[in-house]
Short mmCIF file of C-alpha atoms in Angstrom, two decimals:
data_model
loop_
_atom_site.label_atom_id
_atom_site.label_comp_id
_atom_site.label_asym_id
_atom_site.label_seq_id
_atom_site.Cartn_x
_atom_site.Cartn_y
_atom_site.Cartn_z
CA UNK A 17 -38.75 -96.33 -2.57
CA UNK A 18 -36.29 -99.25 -3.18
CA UNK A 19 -32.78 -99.42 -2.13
CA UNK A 20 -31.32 -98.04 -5.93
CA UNK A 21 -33.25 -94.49 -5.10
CA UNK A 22 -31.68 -94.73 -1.26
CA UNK A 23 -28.24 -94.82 -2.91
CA UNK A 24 -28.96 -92.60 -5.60
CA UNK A 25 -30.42 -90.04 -2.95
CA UNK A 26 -27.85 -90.65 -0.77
CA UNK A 27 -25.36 -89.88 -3.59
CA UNK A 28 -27.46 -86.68 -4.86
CA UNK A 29 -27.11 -85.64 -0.93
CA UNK A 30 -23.09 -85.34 -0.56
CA UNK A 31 -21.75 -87.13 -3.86
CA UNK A 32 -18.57 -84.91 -3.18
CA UNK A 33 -18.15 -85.77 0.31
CA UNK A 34 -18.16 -89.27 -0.22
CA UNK A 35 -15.23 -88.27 -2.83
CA UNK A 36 -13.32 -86.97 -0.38
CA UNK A 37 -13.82 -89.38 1.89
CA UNK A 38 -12.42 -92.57 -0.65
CA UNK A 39 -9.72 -90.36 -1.50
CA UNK A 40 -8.21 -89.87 2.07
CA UNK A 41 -9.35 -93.38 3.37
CA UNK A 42 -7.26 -94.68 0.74
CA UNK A 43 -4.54 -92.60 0.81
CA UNK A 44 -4.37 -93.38 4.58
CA UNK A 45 -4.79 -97.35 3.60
CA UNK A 46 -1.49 -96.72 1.25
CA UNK A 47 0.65 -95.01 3.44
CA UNK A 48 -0.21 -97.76 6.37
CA UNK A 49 0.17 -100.80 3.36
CA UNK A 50 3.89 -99.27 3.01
CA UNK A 51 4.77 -98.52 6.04
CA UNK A 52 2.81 -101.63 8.18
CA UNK A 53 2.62 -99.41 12.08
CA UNK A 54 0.16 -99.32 13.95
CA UNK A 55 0.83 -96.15 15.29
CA UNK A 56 0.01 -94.58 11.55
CA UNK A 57 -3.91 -96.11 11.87
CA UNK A 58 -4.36 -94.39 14.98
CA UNK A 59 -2.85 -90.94 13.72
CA UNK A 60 -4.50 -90.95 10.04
CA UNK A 61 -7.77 -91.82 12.50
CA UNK A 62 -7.46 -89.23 14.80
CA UNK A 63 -6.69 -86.60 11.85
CA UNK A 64 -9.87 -88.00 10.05
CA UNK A 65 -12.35 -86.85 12.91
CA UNK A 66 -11.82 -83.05 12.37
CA UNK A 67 -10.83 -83.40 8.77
CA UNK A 68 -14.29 -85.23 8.12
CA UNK A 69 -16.23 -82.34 10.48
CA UNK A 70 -14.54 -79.47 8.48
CA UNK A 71 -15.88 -81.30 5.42
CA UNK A 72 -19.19 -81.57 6.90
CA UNK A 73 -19.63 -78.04 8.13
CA UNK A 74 -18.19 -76.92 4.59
CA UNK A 75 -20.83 -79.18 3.02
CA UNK A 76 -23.56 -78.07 5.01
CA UNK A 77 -22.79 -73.96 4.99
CA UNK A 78 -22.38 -74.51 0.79
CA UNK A 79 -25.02 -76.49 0.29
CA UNK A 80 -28.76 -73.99 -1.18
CA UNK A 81 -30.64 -73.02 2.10
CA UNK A 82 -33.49 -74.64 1.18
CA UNK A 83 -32.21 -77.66 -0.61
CA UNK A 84 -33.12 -79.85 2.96
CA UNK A 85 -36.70 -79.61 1.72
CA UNK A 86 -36.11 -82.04 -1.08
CA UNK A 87 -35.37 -84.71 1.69
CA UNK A 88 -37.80 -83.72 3.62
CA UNK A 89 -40.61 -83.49 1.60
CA UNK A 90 -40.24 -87.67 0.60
CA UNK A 91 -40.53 -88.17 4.33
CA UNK A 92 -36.72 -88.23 5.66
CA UNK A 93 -35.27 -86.65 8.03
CA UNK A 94 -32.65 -83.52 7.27
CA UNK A 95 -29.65 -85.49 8.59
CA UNK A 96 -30.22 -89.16 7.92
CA UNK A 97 -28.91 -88.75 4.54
CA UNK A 98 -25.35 -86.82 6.30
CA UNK A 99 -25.36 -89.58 8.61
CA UNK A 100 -25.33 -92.48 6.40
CA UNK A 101 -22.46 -90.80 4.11
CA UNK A 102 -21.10 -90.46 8.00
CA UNK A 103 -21.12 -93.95 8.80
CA UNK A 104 -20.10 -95.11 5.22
CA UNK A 105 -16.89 -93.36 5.66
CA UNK A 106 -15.89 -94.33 8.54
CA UNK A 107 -16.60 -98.43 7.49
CA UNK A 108 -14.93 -97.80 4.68
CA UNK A 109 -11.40 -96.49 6.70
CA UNK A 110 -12.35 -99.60 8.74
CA UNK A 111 -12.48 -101.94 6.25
CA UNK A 112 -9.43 -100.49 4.09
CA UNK A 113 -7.12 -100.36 6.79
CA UNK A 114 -7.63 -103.88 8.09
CA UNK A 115 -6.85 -104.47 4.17
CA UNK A 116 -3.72 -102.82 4.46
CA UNK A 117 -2.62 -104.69 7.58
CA UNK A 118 -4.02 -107.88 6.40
CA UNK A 119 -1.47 -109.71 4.33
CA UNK A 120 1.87 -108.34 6.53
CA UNK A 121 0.36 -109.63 9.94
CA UNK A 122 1.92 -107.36 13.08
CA UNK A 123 4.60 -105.22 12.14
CA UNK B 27 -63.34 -87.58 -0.15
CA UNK B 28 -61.65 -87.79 3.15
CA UNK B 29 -61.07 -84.40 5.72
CA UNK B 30 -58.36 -83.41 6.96
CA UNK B 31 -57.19 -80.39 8.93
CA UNK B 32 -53.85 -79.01 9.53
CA UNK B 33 -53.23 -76.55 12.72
CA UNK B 34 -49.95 -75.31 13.15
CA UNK B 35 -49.14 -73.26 16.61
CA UNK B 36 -47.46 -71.29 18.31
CA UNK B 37 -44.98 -70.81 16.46
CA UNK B 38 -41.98 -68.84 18.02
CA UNK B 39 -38.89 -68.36 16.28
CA UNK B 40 -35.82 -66.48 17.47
CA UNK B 41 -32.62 -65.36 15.71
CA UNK B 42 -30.60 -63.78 18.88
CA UNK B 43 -31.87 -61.02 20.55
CA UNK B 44 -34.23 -60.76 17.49
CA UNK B 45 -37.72 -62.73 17.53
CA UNK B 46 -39.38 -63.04 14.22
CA UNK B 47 -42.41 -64.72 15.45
CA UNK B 48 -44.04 -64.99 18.96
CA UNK B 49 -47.35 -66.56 18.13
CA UNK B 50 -47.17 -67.62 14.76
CA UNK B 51 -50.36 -69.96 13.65
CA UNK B 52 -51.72 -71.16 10.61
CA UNK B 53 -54.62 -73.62 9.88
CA UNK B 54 -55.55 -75.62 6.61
CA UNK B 55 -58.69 -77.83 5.39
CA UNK B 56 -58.96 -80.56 2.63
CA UNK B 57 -61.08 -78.21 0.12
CA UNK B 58 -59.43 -75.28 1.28
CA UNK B 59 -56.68 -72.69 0.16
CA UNK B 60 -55.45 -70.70 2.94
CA UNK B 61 -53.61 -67.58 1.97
CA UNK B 62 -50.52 -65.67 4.05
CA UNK B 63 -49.83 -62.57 3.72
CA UNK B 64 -47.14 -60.38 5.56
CA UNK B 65 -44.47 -58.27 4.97
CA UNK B 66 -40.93 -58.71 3.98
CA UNK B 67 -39.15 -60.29 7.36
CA UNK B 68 -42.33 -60.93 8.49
CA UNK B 69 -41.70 -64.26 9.58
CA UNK B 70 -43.94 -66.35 6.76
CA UNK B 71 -41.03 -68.45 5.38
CA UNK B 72 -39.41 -69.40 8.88
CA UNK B 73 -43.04 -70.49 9.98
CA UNK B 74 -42.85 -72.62 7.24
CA UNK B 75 -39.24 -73.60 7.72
CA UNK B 76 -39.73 -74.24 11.04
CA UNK B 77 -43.18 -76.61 10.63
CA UNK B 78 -40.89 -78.64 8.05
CA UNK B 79 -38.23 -79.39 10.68
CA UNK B 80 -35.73 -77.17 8.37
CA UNK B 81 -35.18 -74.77 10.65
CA UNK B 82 -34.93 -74.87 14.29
CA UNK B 83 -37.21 -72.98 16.49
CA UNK B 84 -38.04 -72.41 20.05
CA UNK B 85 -41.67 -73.73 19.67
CA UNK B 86 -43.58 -75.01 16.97
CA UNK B 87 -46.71 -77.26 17.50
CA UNK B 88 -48.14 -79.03 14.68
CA UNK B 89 -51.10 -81.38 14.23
CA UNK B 90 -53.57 -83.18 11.68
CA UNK B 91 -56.68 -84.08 12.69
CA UNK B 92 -56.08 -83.23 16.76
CA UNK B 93 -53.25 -85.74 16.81
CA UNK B 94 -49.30 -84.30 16.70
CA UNK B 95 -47.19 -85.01 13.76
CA UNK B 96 -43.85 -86.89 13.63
CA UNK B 97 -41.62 -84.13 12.86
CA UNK B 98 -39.14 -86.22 11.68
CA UNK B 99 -41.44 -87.92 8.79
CA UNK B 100 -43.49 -85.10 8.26
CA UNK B 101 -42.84 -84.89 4.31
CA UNK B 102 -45.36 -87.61 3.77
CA UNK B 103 -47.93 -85.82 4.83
CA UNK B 104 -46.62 -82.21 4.20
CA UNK B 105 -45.18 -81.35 0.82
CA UNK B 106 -43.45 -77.89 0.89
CA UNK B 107 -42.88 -75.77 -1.71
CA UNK B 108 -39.57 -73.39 -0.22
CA UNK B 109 -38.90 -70.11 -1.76
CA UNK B 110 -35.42 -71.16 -2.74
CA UNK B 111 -34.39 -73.67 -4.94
CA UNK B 112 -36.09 -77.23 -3.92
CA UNK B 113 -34.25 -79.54 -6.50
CA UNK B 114 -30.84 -80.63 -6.82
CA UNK B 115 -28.98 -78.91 -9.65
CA UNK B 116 -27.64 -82.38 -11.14
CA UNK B 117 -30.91 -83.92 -11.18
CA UNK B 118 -32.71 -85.20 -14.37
CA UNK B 119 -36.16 -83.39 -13.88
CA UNK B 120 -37.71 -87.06 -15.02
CA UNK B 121 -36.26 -88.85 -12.10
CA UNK B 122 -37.15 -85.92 -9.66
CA UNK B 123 -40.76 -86.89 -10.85
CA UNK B 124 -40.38 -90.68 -10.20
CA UNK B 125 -38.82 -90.02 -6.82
CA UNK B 126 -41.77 -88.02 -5.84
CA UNK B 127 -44.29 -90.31 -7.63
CA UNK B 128 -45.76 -87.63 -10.47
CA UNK B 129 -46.23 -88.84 -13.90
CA UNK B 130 -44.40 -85.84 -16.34
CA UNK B 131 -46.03 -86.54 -19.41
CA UNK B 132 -49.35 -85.31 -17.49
CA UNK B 133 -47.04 -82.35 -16.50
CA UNK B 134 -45.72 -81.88 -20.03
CA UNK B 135 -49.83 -81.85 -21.19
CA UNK B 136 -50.18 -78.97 -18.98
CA UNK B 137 -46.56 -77.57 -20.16
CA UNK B 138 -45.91 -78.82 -23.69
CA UNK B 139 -42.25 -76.94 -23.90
CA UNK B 140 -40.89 -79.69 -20.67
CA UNK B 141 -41.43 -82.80 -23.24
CA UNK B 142 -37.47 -82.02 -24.08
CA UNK B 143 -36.45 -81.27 -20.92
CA UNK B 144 -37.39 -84.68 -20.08
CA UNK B 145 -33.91 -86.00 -19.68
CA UNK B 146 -32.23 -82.67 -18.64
CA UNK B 147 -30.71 -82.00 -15.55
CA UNK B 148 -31.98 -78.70 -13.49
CA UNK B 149 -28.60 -76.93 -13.83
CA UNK B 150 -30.11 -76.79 -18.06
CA UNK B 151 -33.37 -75.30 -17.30
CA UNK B 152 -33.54 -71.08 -16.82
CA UNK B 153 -34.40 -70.36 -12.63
CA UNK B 154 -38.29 -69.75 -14.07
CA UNK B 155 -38.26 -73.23 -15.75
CA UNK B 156 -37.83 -74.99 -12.82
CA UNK B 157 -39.53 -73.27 -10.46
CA UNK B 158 -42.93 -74.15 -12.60
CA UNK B 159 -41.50 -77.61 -12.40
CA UNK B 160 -40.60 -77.89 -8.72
CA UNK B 161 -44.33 -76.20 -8.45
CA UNK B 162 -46.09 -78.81 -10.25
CA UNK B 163 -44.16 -81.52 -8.69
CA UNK B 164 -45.10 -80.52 -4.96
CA UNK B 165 -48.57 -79.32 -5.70
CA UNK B 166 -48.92 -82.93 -7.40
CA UNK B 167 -46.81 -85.61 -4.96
CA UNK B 168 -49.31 -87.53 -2.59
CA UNK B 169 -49.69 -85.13 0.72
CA UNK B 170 -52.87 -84.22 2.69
CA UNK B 171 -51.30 -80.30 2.68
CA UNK B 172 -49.43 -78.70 0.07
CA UNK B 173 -47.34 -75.66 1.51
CA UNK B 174 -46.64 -73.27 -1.68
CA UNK B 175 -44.10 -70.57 -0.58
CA UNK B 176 -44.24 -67.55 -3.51
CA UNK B 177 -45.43 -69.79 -6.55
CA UNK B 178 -45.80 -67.39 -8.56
CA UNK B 179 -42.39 -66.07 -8.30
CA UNK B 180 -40.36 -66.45 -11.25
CA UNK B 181 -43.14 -67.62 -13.05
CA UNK B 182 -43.79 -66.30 -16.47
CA UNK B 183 -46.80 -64.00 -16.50
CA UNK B 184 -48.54 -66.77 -19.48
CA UNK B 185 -48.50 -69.67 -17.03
CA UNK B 186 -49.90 -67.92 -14.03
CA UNK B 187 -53.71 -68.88 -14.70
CA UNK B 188 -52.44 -72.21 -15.25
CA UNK B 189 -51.11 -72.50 -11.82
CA UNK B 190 -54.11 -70.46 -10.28
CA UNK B 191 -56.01 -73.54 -11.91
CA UNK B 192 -53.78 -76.64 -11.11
CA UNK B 193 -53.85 -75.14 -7.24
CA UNK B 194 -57.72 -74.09 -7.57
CA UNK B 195 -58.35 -77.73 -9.04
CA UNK B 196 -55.52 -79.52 -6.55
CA UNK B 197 -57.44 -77.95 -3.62
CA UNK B 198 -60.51 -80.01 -4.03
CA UNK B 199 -59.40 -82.53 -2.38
CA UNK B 200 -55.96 -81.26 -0.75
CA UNK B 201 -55.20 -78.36 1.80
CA UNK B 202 -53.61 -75.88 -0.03
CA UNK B 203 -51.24 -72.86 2.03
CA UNK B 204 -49.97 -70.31 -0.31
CA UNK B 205 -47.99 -67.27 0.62
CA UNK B 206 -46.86 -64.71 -1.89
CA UNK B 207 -46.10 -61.14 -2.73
CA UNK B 208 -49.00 -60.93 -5.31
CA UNK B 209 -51.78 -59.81 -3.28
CA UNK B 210 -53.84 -60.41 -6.59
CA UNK B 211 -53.05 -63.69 -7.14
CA UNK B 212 -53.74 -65.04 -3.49
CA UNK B 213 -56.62 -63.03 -3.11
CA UNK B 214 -58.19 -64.78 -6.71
CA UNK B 215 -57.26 -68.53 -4.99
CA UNK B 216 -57.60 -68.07 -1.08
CA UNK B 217 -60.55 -69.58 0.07
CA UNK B 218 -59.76 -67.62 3.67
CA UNK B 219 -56.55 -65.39 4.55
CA UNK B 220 -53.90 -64.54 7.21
CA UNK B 221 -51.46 -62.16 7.76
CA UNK B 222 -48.36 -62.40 9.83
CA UNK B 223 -47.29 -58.47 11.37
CA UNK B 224 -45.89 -58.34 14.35
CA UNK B 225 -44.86 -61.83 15.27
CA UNK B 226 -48.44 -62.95 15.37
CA UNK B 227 -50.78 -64.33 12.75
CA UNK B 228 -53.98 -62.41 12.49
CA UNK B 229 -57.61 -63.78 10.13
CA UNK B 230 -58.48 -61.27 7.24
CA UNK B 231 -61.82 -61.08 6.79
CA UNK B 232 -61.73 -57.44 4.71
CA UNK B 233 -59.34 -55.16 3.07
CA UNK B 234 -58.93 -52.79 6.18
CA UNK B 235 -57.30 -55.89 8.07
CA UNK B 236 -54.32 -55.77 5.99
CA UNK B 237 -54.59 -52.17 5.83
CA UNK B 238 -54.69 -51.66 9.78
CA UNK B 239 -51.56 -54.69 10.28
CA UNK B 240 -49.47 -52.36 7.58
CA UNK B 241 -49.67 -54.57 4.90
CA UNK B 242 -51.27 -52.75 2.43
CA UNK B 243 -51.72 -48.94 2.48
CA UNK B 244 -54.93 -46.87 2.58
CA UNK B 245 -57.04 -46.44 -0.59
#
């Protein structure tokens, strides 16, 4: 399995929570671009932890019961695909915010 | 052709106050079909659930050959067939085969109505239509066991000797568990059966076993 089939399985997995994910790490990015504080990157940070977990739970309680099998059977795990969309999302707030605070320097 | 043998083991599987299973155990042989039986809420889909790592359990003990399996990676050795759906609704049906490593145009000579399906994504095909695919492409994928949860569910009544042949023919040199309502089915393919009642698995060697765990009543 080559690395096209880990992205398109990874995309098959929680296409619509990545979504969600690029649309509030770059709303956050914009309001922080605007407004260049600090203080904004740690509240839009602290807001995305439970955001992100109610998005999680909602994805996994919607998702078919026995759609995990489909992972499983090619011979992953049931959550690695949740925790690479996981960790994806949160390098992606990482790398858009720096973006935002980039070109303004300290506020 | 290589041996293998499955044992799964005490199995025990609680929801609450409520325990489904308290001893559940299953074994499987290259060459063999094993048949389960059991009522409904018996506990035959969480055993199967819980072997998989899809479900979490108190106790489940699982091992090929004498040696314990890597839950976590188990789907290379263990392809299982759930009684839900398996696939995900917006995949094309051809790239569900090359993910699991089947060739479909053998699957459409066995089927000839999938050859336009080819390109279609599940969501297109009727619930029957892709349950025979999701069947053939478990039964098929490389695996030393294949774990067939109701097959012939949903299946339509003109296909079912095909199955009973692609699982007869697949257990030659596979390990074949299947578990389904259609006593008559299982009973034409299962080289040796179980039945779950009770929270424990129990052999069937005769009728009057399934008659005697309240699986089937008296003639």
């Amino acid at each position: 399995m080559n690395l096209r089939d880990h992205i398109y399985l990874t995309w098959l997995n929680g296409g619509w929570q990545i979504i969600i994910g690029i649309v509030y790490n770059v709303s956050a990015a914009l309001l922080v671009a605007f407004t260049h504080s600090y203080t904004l990157v740690v509240d839009t940070f602290i807001l995305k932890i439970p955001f992100t977990a109610l998005v999680f739970y909602l994805a996994h309680n919607l998702r078919p019961r026995d759609s995990c099998f489909f992972y499983i059977n090619l011979g992953f795990s049931r959550w690695r695909f949740q925790i690479v969309i996981l960790l994806v999302d949160f390098l992606l707030f990482a790398i858009l915010m720096t973006l935002a605070l980039l070109p303004n320097g300290k506020p | 052709m290589e041996s293998h043998r499955l044992i799964v083991d005490s199995v025990v599987v609680r929801f609450g106050q409520k325990t489904v299973l308290s001893g559940g155990y299953i074994t499987s042989s290259t060459g063999a079909v094993t048949g389960l039986l059991g009522r409904n809420g018996a506990g035959k889909s969480c055993m199967f659930r819980a072997l998989m790592g899809g479900l979490r359990v108190d106790n489940v003990m699982v091992s090929i050959d004498g040696k314990p399996v890597d839950r976590r990676i188990i789907g290379k050795s263990i392809k299982y067939l759930p009684q839900g759906r398996l696939l995900p609704e917006n995949i094309q049906l051809h790239r569900a085969f090359e993910l699991y490593g089947v060739n479909y145009w053998t699957f459409v000579n066995w089927f000839p109505k999938y050859s336009r399906f080819y390109d279609s994504a599940l969501w297109e095909l009727s619930g029957g239509e892709a349950r025979l695919a999701e069947l053939y492409l478990v039964l098929m994928s490389e695996a030393l066991f294949h774990i067939l949860d109701e097959p012939f569910s949903q299946i339509d009544p003109v296909h079912i000797e095909a199955v009973k042949q692609l699982i007869i023919e697949r257990s030659k040199d596979h390990g074949i568990i299947v578990t389904d309502h259609n006593y008559d089915a299982i009973s034409t393919v299962a080289d040796n059966l179980f039945v779950i009642a009770d929270g424990y698995t129990f052999p069937v060697t005769q009728r009057d076993d399934l008659v005697r765990h309240g699986y089937l009543r008296p003639q």
